[in-house]
C-alpha atoms as a printed R data frame, in Angstrom:
   type eleno elety resid chain resno       x       y      z
1  ATOM     1    CA   UNK     A     1 -16.728 -15.601 47.364
2  ATOM     2    CA   UNK     A     2 -15.342 -11.903 47.367
3  ATOM     3    CA   UNK     A     3 -16.084 -11.630 50.882
4  ATOM     4    CA   UNK     A     4 -13.720 -14.206 51.868
5  ATOM     5    CA   UNK     A     5 -10.751 -12.796 49.733
6  ATOM     6    CA   UNK     A     6 -11.166  -9.214 51.736
7  ATOM     7    CA   UNK     A     7 -11.380 -10.959 55.161
8  ATOM     8    CA   UNK     A     8  -7.740 -12.576 54.414
9  ATOM     9    CA   UNK     A     9  -6.472  -9.188 53.771
10 ATOM    10    CA   UNK     A    10  -7.252  -8.335 57.535
11 ATOM    11    CA   UNK     A    11  -5.771 -11.221 59.784
12 ATOM    12    CA   UNK     A    12  -6.046 -11.587 63.557
13 ATOM    13    CA   UNK     A    13  -4.276  -9.115 65.723
14 ATOM    14    CA   UNK     A    14  -1.021 -10.714 66.476
15 ATOM    15    CA   UNK     A    15  -1.919 -10.435 70.504
16 ATOM    16    CA   UNK     A    16  -4.726 -12.621 69.730
17 ATOM    17    CA   UNK     A    17  -3.339 -15.054 67.546
18 ATOM    18    CA   UNK     A    18  -0.632 -15.528 70.120
19 ATOM    19    CA   UNK     A    19  -3.103 -16.176 73.038
20 ATOM    20    CA   UNK     A    20  -4.940 -18.897 70.736
21 ATOM    21    CA   UNK     A    21  -1.165 -20.461 70.342
22 ATOM    22    CA   UNK     A    22  -0.361 -20.627 73.694
23 ATOM    23    CA   UNK     A    23  -3.642 -22.184 74.928
24 ATOM    24    CA   UNK     A    24  -4.002 -24.493 71.915
25 ATOM    25    CA   UNK     A    25  -3.236 -27.995 73.094
26 ATOM    26    CA   UNK     A    26  -5.415 -27.107 76.519
27 ATOM    27    CA   UNK     A    27  -8.136 -25.961 73.925
28 ATOM    28    CA   UNK     A    28  -7.701 -28.733 71.874
29 ATOM    29    CA   UNK     A    29  -8.161 -31.384 74.665
30 ATOM    30    CA   UNK     A    30 -11.534 -29.484 75.992
31 ATOM    31    CA   UNK     A    31 -13.024 -27.974 72.859
32 ATOM    32    CA   UNK     A    32 -16.378 -28.838 71.527
33 ATOM    33    CA   UNK     A    33 -16.027 -27.219 68.216
34 ATOM    34    CA   UNK     A    34 -19.227 -28.402 66.825
35 ATOM    35    CA   UNK     A    35 -21.028 -26.451 69.572
36 ATOM    36    CA   UNK     A    36 -19.228 -23.331 68.720
37 ATOM    37    CA   UNK     A    37 -20.236 -23.158 65.164
38 ATOM    38    CA   UNK     A    38 -23.499 -21.621 65.199
39 ATOM    39    CA   UNK     A    39 -22.380 -18.358 66.864
40 ATOM    40    CA   UNK     A    40 -19.418 -18.242 64.561
41 ATOM    41    CA   UNK     A    41 -21.332 -18.942 61.225
42 ATOM    42    CA   UNK     A    42 -24.450 -16.338 62.582
43 ATOM    43    CA   UNK     A    43 -21.756 -14.205 63.209
44 ATOM    44    CA   UNK     A    44 -20.257 -14.790 59.524
45 ATOM    45    CA   UNK     A    45 -16.987 -15.815 61.034
46 ATOM    46    CA   UNK     A    46 -17.309 -18.806 59.190
47 ATOM    47    CA   UNK     A    47 -19.205 -20.066 56.308
48 ATOM    48    CA   UNK     A    48 -21.110 -22.856 55.625
49 ATOM    49    CA   UNK     A    49 -18.176 -24.370 53.791
50 ATOM    50    CA   UNK     A    50 -16.312 -23.994 56.751
51 ATOM    51    CA   UNK     A    51 -18.441 -25.527 59.047
52 ATOM    52    CA   UNK     A    52 -18.966 -28.602 56.913
53 ATOM    53    CA   UNK     A    53 -14.960 -29.103 56.900
54 ATOM    54    CA   UNK     A    54 -15.062 -28.981 60.986
55 ATOM    55    CA   UNK     A    55 -17.758 -31.108 61.207
56 ATOM    56    CA   UNK     A    56 -16.403 -33.608 58.663
57 ATOM    57    CA   UNK     A    57 -13.130 -33.914 60.573
58 ATOM    58    CA   UNK     A    58 -12.541 -37.501 62.243
59 ATOM    59    CA   UNK     A    59 -11.967 -36.499 65.858
60 ATOM    60    CA   UNK     A    60 -13.068 -33.621 67.983
61 ATOM    61    CA   UNK     A    61  -9.318 -32.961 68.360
62 ATOM    62    CA   UNK     A    62  -9.105 -32.530 64.474
63 ATOM    63    CA   UNK     A    63 -12.117 -30.577 64.398
64 ATOM    64    CA   UNK     A    64 -10.677 -28.330 67.064
65 ATOM    65    CA   UNK     A    65  -7.386 -27.945 65.100
66 ATOM    66    CA   UNK     A    66  -9.215 -26.976 61.679
67 ATOM    67    CA   UNK     A    67 -11.001 -24.287 63.662
68 ATOM    68    CA   UNK     A    68  -8.141 -23.154 65.481
69 ATOM    69    CA   UNK     A    69  -6.397 -22.933 62.138
70 ATOM    70    CA   UNK     A    70  -9.331 -20.763 60.391
71 ATOM    71    CA   UNK     A    71  -9.649 -18.433 63.086
72 ATOM    72    CA   UNK     A    72  -6.431 -16.630 62.597
73 ATOM    73    CA   UNK     A    73  -7.250 -16.071 59.243
74 ATOM    74    CA   UNK     A    74 -10.673 -14.534 59.054
75 ATOM    75    CA   UNK     A    75 -10.085 -11.065 60.230
76 ATOM    76    CA   UNK     A    76  -9.582  -8.977 63.232
77 ATOM    77    CA   UNK     A    77 -12.786  -9.975 64.665
78 ATOM    78    CA   UNK     A    78 -13.124 -13.775 65.219
79 ATOM    79    CA   UNK     A    79 -10.870 -13.837 68.570
80 ATOM    80    CA   UNK     A    80 -13.953 -11.605 70.118
81 ATOM    81    CA   UNK     A    81 -16.656 -13.915 68.552
82 ATOM    82    CA   UNK     A    82 -14.611 -16.913 69.574
83 ATOM    83    CA   UNK     A    83 -14.590 -15.772 73.188
84 ATOM    84    CA   UNK     A    84 -18.227 -15.068 72.953
85 ATOM    85    CA   UNK     A    85 -19.300 -18.218 71.639
86 ATOM    86    CA   UNK     A    86 -17.036 -19.759 74.363
87 ATOM    87    CA   UNK     A    87 -19.071 -17.680 76.729
88 ATOM    88    CA   UNK     A    88 -22.410 -19.186 75.695
89 ATOM    89    CA   UNK     A    89 -21.248 -22.488 75.554
90 ATOM    90    CA   UNK     A    90 -17.936 -23.777 77.405
91 ATOM    91    CA   UNK     A    91 -17.620 -20.684 79.670
92 ATOM    92    CA   UNK     A    92 -14.543 -22.776 81.662
93 ATOM    93    CA   UNK     A    93 -12.227 -22.615 78.863
94 ATOM    94    CA   UNK     A    94 -12.705 -18.572 78.456
95 ATOM    95    CA   UNK     A    95 -10.537 -18.075 81.628
96 ATOM    96    CA   UNK     A    96  -7.442 -20.133 79.462
97 ATOM    97    CA   UNK     A    97  -7.559 -17.087 77.220
């Protein structure tokens, strides 16, 4: 619990946040968040509770929205880990960023 409180004090860099926002609609269409979750959870960007929220969304687009809203509030490292997860699972989406 304390770890999540600490991570909220360190937000994503403005440049990375802007990149995610600029590409949001394209990412939302093609992103498969459930495939990215194992990497993001293993790197402690997301926890099991976050994973359940994302998996519990009704559509893939809603799951994408949930993930893209969580990432900027998880500290300065989530952007890099998100890109790494994309490289491993959906490399065609990396070029959007």
